[in-house]
Tab-separated table of C-alpha atoms and ligand atoms in Angstrom:
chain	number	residue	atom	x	y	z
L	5	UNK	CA	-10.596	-9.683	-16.858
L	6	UNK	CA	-11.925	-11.065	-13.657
L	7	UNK	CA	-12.855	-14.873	-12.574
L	8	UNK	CA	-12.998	-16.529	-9.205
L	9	UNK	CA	-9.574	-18.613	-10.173
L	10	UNK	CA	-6.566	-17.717	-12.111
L	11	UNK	CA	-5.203	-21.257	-13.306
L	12	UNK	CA	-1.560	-20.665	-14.240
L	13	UNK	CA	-0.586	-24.213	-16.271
L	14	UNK	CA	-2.351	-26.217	-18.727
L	15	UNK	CA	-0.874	-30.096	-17.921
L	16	UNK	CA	-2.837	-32.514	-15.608
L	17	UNK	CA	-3.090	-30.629	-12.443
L	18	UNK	CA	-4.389	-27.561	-14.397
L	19	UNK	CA	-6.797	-28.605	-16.424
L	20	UNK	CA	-8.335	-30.746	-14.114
L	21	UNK	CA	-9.023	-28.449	-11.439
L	22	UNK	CA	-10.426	-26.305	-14.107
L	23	UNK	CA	-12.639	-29.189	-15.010
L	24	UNK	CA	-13.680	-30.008	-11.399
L	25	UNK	CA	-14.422	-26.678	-10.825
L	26	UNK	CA	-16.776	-25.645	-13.953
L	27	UNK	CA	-18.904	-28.904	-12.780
L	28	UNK	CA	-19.476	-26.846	-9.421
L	29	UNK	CA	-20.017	-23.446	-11.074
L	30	UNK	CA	-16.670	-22.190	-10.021
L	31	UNK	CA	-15.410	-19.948	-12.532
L	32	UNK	CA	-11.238	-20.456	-14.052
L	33	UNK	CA	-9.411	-18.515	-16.390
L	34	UNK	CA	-6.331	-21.279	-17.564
L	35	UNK	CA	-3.570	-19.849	-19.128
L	36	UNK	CA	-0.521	-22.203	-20.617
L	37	UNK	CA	2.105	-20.408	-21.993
L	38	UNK	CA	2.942	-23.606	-24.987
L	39	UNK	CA	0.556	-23.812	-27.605
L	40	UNK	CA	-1.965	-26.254	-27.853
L	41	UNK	CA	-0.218	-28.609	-30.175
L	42	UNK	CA	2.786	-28.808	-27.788
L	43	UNK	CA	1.456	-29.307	-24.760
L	44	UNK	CA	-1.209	-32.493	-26.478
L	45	UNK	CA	1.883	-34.042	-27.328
L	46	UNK	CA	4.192	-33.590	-25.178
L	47	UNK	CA	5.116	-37.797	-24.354
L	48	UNK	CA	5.482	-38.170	-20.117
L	49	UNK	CA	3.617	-40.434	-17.679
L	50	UNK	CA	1.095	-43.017	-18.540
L	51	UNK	CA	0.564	-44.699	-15.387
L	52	UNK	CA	-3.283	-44.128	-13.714
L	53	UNK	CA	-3.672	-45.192	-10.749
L	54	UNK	CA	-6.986	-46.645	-9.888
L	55	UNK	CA	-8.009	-43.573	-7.085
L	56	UNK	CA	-7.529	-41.602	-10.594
L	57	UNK	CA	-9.626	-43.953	-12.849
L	58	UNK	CA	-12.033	-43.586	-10.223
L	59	UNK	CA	-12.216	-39.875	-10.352
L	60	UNK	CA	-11.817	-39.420	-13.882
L	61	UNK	CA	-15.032	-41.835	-14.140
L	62	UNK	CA	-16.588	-39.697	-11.309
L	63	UNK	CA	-16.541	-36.709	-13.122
L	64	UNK	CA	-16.935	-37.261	-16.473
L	65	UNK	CA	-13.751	-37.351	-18.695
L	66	UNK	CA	-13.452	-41.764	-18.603
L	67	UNK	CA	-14.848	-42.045	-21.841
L	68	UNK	CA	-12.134	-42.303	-24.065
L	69	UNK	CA	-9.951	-44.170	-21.364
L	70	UNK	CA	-11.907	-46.768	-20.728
L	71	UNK	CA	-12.172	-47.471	-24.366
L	72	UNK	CA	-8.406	-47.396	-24.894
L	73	UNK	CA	-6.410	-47.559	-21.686
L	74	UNK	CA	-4.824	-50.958	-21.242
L	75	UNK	CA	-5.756	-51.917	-17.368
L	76	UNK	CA	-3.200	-53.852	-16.047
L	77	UNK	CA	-3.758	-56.304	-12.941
L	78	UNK	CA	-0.178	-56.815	-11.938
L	79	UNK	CA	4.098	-55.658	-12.862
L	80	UNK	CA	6.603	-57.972	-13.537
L	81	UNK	CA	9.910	-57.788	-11.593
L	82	UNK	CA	12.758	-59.067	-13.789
L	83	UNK	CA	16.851	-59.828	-11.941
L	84	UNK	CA	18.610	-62.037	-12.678
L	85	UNK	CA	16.669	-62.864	-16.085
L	86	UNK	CA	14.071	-64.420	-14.082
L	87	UNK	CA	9.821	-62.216	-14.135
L	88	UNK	CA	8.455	-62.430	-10.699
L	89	UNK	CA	5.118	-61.267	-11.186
L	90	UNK	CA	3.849	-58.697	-8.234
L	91	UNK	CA	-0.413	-59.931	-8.956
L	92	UNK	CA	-2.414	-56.633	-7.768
L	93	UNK	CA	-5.731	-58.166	-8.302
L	94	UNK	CA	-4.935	-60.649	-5.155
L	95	UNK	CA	-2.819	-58.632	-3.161
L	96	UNK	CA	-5.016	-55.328	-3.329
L	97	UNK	CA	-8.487	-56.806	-3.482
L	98	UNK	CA	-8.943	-56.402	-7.140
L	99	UNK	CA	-7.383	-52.743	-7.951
L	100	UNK	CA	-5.804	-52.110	-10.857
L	101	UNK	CA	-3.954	-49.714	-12.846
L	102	UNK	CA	-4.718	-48.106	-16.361
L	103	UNK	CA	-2.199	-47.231	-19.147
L	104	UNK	CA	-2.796	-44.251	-20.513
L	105	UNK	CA	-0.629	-41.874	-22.102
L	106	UNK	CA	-0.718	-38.188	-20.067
L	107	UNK	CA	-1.033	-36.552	-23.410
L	108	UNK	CA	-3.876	-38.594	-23.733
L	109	UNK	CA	-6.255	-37.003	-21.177
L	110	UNK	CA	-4.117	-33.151	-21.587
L	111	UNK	CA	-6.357	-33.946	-25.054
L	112	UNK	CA	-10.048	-34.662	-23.545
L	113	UNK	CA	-9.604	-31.888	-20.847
L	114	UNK	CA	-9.091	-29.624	-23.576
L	115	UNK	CA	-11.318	-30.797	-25.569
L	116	UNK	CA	-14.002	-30.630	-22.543
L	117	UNK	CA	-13.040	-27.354	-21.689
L	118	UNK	CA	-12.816	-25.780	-25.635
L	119	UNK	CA	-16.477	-27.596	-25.995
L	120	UNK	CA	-17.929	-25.504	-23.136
L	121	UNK	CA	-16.467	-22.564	-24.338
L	122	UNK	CA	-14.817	-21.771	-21.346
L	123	UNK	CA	-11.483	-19.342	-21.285
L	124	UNK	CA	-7.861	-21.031	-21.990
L	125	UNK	CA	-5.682	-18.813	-23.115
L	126	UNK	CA	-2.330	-20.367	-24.377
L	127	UNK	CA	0.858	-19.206	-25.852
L	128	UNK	CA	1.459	-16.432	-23.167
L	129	UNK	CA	4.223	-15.014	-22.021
L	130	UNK	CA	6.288	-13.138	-18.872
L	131	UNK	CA	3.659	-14.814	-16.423
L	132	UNK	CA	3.753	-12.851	-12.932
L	133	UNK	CA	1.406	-13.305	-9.805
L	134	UNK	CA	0.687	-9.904	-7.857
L	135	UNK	CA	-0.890	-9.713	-4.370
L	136	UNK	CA	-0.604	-13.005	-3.657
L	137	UNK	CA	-1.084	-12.215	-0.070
L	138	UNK	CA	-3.707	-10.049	-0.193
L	139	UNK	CA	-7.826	-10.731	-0.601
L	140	UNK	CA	-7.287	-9.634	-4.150
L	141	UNK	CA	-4.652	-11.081	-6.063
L	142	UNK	CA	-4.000	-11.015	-10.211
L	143	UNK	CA	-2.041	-12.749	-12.677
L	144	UNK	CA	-0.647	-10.829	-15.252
L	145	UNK	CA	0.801	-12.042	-18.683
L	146	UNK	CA	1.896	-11.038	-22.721
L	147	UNK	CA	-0.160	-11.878	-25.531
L	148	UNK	CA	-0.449	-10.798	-28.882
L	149	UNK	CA	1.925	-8.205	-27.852
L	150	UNK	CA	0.312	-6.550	-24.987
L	151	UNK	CA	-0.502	-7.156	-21.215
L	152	UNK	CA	-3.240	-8.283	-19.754
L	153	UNK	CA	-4.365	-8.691	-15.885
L	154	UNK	CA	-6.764	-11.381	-14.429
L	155	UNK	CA	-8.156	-10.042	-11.339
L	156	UNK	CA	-9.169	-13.012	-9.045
L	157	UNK	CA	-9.993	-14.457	-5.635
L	158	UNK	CA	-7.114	-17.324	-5.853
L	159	UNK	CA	-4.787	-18.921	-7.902
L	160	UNK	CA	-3.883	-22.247	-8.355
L	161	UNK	CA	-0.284	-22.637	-9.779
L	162	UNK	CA	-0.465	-25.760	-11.547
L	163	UNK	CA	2.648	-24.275	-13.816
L	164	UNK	CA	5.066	-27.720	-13.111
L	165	UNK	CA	8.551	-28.135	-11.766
L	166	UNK	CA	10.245	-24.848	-14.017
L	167	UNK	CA	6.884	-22.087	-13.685
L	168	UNK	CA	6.914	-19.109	-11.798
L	169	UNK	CA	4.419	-20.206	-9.079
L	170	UNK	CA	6.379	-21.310	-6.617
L	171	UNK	CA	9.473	-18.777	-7.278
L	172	UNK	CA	6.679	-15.865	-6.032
L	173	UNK	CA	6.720	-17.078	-2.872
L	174	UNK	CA	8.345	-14.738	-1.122
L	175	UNK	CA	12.086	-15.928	0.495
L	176	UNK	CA	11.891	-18.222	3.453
L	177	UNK	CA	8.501	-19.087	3.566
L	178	UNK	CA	8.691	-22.534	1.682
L	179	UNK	CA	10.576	-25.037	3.093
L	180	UNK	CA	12.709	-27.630	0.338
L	181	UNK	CA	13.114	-30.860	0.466
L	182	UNK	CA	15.743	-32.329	-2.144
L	183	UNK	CA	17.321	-35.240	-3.695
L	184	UNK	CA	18.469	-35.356	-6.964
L	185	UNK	CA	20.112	-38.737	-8.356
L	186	UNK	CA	22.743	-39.866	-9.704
L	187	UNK	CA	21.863	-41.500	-12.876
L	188	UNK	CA	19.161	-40.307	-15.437
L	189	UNK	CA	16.281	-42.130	-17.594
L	190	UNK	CA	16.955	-42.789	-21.824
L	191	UNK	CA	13.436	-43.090	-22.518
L	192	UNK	CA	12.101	-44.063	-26.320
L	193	UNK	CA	8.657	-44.280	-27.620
L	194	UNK	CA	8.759	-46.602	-30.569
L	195	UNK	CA	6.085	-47.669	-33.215
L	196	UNK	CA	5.969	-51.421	-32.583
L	197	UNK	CA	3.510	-53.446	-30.083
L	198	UNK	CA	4.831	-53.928	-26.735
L	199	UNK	CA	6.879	-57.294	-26.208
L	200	UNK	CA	4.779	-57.761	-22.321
L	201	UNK	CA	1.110	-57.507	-21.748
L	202	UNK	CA	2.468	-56.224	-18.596
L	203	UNK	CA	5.317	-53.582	-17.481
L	204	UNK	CA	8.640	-55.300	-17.098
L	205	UNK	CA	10.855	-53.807	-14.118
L	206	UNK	CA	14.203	-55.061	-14.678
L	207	UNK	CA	16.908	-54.782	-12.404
L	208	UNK	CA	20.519	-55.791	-14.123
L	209	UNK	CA	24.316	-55.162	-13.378
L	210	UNK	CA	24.494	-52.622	-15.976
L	211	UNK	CA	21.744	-50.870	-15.242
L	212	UNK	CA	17.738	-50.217	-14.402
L	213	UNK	CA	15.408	-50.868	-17.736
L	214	UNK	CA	12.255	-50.678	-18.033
L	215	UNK	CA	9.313	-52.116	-20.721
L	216	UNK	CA	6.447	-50.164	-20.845
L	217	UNK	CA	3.753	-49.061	-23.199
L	218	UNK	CA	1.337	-46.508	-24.315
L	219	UNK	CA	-1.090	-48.499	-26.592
L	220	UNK	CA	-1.118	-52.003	-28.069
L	221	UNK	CA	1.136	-50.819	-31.425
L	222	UNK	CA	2.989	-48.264	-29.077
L	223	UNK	CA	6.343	-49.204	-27.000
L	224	UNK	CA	7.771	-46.747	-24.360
L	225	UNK	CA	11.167	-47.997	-22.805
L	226	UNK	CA	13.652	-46.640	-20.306
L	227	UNK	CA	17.298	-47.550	-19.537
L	228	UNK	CA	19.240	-45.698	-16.549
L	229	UNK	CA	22.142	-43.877	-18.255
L	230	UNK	CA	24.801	-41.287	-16.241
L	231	UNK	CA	22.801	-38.098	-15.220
L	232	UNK	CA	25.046	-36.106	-17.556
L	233	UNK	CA	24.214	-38.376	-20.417
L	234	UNK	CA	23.920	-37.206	-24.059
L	235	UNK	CA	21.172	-37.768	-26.113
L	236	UNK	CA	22.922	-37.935	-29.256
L	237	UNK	CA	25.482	-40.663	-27.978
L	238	UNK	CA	22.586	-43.087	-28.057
L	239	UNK	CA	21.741	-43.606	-31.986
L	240	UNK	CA	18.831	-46.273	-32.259
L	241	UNK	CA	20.760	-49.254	-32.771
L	242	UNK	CA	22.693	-48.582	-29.351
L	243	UNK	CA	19.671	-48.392	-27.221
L	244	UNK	CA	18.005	-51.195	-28.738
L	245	UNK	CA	21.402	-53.314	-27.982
L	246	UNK	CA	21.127	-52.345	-24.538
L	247	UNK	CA	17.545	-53.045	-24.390
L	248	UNK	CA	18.230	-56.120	-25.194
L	249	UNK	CA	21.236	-56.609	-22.878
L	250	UNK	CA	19.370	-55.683	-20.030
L	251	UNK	CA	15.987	-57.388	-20.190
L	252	UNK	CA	17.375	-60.447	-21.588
L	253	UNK	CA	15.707	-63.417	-20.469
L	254	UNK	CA	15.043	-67.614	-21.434
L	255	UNK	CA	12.411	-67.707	-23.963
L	256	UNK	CA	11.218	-64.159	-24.629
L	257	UNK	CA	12.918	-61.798	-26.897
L	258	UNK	CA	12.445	-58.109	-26.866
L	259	UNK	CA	10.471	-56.799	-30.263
L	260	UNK	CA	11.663	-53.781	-32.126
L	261	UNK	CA	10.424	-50.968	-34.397
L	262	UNK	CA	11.012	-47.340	-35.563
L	263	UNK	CA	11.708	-45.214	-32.619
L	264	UNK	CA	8.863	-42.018	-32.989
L	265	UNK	CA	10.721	-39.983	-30.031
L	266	UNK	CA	13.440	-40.354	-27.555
L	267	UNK	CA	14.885	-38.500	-24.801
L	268	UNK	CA	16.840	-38.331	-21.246
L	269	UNK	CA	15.074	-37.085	-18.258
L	270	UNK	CA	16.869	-36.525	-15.314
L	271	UNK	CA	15.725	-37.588	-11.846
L	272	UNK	CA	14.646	-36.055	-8.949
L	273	UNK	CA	12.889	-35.797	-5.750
L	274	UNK	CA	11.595	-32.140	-4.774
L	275	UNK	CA	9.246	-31.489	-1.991
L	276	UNK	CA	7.921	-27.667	-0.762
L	277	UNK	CA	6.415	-27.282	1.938
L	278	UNK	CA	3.266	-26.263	2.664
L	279	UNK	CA	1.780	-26.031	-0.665
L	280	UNK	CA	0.004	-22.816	-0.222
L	281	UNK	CA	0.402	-19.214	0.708
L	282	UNK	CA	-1.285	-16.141	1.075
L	283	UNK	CA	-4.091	-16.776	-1.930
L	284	UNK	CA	-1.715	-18.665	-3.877
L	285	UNK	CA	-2.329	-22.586	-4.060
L	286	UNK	CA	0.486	-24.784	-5.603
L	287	UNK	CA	-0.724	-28.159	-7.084
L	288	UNK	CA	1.288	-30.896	-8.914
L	289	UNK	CA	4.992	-30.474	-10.190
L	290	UNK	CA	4.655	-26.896	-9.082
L	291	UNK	CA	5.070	-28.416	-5.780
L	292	UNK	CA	6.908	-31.986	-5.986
L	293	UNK	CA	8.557	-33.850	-8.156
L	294	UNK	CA	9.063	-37.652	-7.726
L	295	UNK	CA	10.947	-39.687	-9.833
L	296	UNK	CA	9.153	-42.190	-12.294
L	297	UNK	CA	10.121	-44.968	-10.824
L	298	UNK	CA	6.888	-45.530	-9.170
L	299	UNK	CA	4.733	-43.754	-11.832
L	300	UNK	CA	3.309	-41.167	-9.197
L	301	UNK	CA	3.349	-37.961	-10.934
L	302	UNK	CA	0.449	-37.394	-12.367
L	303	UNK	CA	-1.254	-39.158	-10.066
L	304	UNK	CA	-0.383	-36.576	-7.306
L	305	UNK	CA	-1.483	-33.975	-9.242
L	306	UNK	CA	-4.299	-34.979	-9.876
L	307	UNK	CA	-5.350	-36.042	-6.148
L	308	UNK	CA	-3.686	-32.481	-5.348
L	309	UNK	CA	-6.185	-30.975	-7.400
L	310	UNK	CA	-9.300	-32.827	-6.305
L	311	UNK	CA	-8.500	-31.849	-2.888
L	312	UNK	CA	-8.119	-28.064	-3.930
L	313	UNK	CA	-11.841	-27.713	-5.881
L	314	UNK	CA	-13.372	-29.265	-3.287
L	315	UNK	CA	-12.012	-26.829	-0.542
L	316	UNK	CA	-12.518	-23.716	-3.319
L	317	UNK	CA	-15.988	-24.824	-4.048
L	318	UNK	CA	-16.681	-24.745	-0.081
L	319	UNK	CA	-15.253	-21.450	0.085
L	320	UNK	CA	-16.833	-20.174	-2.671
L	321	UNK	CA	-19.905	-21.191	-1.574
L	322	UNK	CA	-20.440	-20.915	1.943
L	323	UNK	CA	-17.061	-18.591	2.538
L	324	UNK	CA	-15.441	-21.389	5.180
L	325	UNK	CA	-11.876	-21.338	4.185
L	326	UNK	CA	-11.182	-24.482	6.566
L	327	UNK	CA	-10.875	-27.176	4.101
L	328	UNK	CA	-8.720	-24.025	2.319
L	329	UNK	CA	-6.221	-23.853	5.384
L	330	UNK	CA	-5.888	-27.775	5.339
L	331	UNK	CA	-5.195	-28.568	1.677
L	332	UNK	CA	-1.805	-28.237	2.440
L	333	UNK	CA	-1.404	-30.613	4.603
L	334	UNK	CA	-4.085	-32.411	3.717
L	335	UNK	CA	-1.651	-33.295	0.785
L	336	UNK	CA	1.236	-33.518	1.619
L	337	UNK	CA	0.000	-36.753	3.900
L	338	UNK	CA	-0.246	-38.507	0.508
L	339	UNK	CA	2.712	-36.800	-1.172
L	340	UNK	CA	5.413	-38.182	1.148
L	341	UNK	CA	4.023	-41.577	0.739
L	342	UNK	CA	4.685	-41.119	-2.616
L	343	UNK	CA	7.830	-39.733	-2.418
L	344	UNK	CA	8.971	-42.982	0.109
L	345	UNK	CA	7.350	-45.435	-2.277
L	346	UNK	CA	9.241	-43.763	-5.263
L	347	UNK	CA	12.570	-42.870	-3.596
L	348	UNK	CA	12.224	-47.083	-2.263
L	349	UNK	CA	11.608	-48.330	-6.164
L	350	UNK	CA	14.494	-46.391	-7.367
L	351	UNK	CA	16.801	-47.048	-4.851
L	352	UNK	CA	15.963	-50.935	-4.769
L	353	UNK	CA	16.580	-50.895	-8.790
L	354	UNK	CA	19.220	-48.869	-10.040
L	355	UNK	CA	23.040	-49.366	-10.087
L	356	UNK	CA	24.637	-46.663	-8.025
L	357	UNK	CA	27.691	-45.140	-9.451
L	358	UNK	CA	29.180	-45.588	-5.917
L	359	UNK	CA	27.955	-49.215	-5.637
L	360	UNK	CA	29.492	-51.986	-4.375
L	361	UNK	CA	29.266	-55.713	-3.951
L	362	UNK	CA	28.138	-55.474	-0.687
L	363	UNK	CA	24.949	-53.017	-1.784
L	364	UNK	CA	24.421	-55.026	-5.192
L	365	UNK	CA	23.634	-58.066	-2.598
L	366	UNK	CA	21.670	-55.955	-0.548
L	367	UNK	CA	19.671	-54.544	-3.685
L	368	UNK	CA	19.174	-58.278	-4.392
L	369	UNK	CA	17.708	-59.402	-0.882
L	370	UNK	CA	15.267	-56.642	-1.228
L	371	UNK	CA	14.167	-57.929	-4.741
L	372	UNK	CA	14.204	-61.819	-3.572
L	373	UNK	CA	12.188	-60.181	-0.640
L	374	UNK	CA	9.682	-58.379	-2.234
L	375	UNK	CA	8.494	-61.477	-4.433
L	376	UNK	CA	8.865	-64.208	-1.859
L	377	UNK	CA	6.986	-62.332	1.134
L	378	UNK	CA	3.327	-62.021	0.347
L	379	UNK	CA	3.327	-59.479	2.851
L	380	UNK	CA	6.111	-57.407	0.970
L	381	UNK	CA	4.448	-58.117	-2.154
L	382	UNK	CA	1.474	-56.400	-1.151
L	383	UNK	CA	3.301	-53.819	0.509
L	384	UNK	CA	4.477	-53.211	-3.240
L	385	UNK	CA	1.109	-53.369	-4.646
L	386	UNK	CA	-0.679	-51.353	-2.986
L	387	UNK	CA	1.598	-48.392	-2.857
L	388	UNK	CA	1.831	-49.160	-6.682
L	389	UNK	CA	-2.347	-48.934	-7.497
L	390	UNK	CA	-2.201	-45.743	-5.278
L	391	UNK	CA	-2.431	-46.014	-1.294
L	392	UNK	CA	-5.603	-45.029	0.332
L	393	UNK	CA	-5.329	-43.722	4.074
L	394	UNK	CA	-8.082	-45.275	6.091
L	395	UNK	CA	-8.355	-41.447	7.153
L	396	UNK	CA	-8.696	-38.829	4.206
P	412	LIG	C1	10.346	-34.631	-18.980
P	412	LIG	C2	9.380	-35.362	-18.063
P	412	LIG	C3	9.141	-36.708	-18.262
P	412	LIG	C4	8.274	-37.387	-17.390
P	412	LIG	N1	8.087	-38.709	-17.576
P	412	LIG	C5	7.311	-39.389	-16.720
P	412	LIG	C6	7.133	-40.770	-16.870
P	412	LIG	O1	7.671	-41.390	-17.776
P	412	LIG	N2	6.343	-41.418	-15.966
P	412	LIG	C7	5.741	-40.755	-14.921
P	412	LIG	O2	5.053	-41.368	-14.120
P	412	LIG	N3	5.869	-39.429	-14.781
P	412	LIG	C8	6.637	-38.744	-15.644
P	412	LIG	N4	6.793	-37.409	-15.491
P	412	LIG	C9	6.049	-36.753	-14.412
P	412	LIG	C10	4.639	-36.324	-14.822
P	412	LIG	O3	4.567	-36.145	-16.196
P	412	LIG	C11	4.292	-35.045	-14.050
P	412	LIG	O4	4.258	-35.378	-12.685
P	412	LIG	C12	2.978	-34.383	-14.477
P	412	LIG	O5	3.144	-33.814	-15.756
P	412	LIG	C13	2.554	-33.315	-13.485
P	412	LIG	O6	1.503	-32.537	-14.003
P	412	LIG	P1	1.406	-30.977	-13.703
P	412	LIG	O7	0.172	-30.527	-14.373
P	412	LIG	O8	1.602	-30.743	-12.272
P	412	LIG	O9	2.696	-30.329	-14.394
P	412	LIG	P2	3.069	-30.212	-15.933
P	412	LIG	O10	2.599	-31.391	-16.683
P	412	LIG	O11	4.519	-29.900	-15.970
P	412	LIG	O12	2.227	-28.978	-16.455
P	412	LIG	C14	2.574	-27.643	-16.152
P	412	LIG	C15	2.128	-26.753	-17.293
P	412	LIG	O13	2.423	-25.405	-16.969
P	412	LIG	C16	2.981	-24.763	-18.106
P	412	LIG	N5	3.743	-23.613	-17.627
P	412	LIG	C17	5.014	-23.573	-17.165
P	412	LIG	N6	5.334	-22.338	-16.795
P	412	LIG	C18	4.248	-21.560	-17.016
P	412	LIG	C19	3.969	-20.186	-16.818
P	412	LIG	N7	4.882	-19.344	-16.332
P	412	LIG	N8	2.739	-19.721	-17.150
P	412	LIG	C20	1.793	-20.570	-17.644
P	412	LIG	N9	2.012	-21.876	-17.864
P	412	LIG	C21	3.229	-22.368	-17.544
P	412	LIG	C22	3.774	-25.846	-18.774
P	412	LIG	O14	4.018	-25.581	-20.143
P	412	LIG	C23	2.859	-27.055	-18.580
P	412	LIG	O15	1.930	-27.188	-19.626
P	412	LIG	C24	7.645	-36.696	-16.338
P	412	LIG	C25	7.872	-35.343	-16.173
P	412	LIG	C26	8.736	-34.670	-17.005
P	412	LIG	C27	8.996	-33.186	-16.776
């Protein structure tokens, strides 16, 4: 088989960039190696930020989101009982975010791509990149039993945090960047309508919590638990007590339901650096990880893909590889903002296992901060609905 690019990963980053590239006659072959089913169900972000509204309305796959994401003009903080609401409408000159499950839009870029009968090939196996630092590299893979190459020009590894992208690289080229925390996130998705129009961020002695949601029947909630937690210490009734615990506050009660899925996720932040070599561009998890706190994810990879088809479709068309050499950095501008604003949300939030009175006051006078100062409120805000460089 041969195509222009070789898109190893079928979540956000990879489906997108094969979307964005079929609208500018760039050919993609994706290949996912989860089936179908899986990977349009598999429960993770739902946080849009509005640069990614913006380009999902740009290019044709907003339908469905605008009829049933939930946009959200502000966040509530929540210590010491007490919401402080962080307004984004005033502080960011009317952005917003939209809630909208990830799964969500992994279904209409499928759906998009299956439609235009364009080549997604999913359930392979033993992925491995050849020549990536040559003029003419391949991906080759299993399925059905037997091997089979794509020749190509490049190839975007949009294969997440565990794919074989990044591990091709040869030794000592990337450079890491690492944190990994101490505590982990119990998240549930339950079957009942969310208790707050808006998301609740609540810091409390025993631990982060958060109230979120993925639809107006559908609840997804977090509480910080020890990064070697167990999933199967935490039967329903336990997490809803601590739920409760946590985000108690005067006159609102927390409203509960069947409990469709639950799991612990552990937290990290993971930079490499640059994002690209030889013929081989990484995009999304493949190249950073941020924790949720600050719902980034799949925002970055999306941006990190919007960047990458417009430098391929230059290069493809006129043969400049300029915009090629700088989509590394070109990212990574935006990436470390995220990773600040996301390592700053966690840190200002959790209880450290370490933590003392001393840094449970100073945790405090950060939150008291961030409410009471407009100009920390917005600094909050605007990080939050996605910051936009005045520069590109
Ligand atoms: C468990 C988990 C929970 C998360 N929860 C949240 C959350 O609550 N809020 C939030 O903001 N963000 C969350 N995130 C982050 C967010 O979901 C990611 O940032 C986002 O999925 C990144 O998209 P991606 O396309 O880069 O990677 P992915 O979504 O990971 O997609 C990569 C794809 O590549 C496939 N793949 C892997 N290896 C290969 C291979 N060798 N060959 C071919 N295909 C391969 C995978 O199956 C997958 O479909 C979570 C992430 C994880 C892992």
């Amino acid at each position: 088989m041969r195509t222009q690019v070789a898109i190893v990963g079928a979540g956000p980053a990879g489906l997108m960039l094969a979307h964005l590239l079929s609208r500018e006659g760039v050919d993609s072959i994706v290949i996912e190696t989860r089936t179908r089913e899986y990977v349009e169900h598999r429960v993770r972000a739902g946080v849009l930020e509005q640069g990614s509204v913006d380009l999902l309305d740009a290019t044709g796959v907003g339908e469905r989101m605008r009829r049933e994401g939930l946009v959200h003009r502000g966040i509530q903080l929540r210590f010491g009982g007490v919401d402080h609401r962080i307004d984004f409408g005033s502080l960011t000159g009317g952005r917003a975010i939209t809630v909208y499950g990830q799964q969500e839009l992994v279904k209409d870029l499928i759906a998009i791509r299956l439609a235009a009968d364009l080549p997604l090939v999913f359930e392979v196996g033993d992925v491995q990149l050849h020549d990536i630092d040559s003029e003419h590299p391949s991906v080759s893979y299993m399925v059905h039993g037997s091997r089979t190459t794509i020749e190509c020009d490049v190839i975007a590894g949009c294969d997440g945090f565990h794919g074989v992208s990044r591990d091709s690289v040869p030794a000592g080229v990337l450079t890491t960047y690492e944190r990994v925390y101490p505590f982990a996130w119990l998240g549930i998705l339950a079957a009942v309508a969310p208790s707050s129009e808006e998301l609740i961020y609540c810091y409390h002695a025993r631990g982060f919590a958060l109230l979120s949601m993925r639809s107006p029947s559908v609840s997804r909630l977090y509480l910080q638990v020890p990064a070697d937690e167990r999933i199967d210490e935490w039967p329903d009734t336990r997490i809803w007590e601590e739920l409760r615990t946590r985000l108690a506050s005067d006159d609102w009660s927390l409203t509960e339901g069947p409990v469709i899925e639950k799991g612990i996720s552990a937290m990290r932040s993971f930079v490499v650096e640059p994002m690209q070599f030889g013929r081989l561009f990484l995009s999304g998890d493949a190249a950073h990880i941020v924790p949720p706190t600050g719902a980034k994810g799949m925002n970055l990879a999306l941006r990190d893909v919007s960047i990458l088809a417009e430098a391929l479709t230059v290069f493809f068309t006129t043969g400049d590889t300029q915009l090629l050499d700088e989509y590394s950095a070109h990212c990574l501008r935006r990436v470390w903002r995220a990773q600040h604003f996301s390592w700053w949300m966690t840190s200002m939030l959790h209880r450290f296992p370490d933590s003392d009175a001393y840094q449970t006051q100073l945790q405090l006078a950060q939150l008291a901060y961030t409410v009471d100062s407009r100009a920390a409120a917005t600094s909050l805000a605007e990080n939050y609905v996605g910051y936009e460089w005045a520069t590109t």
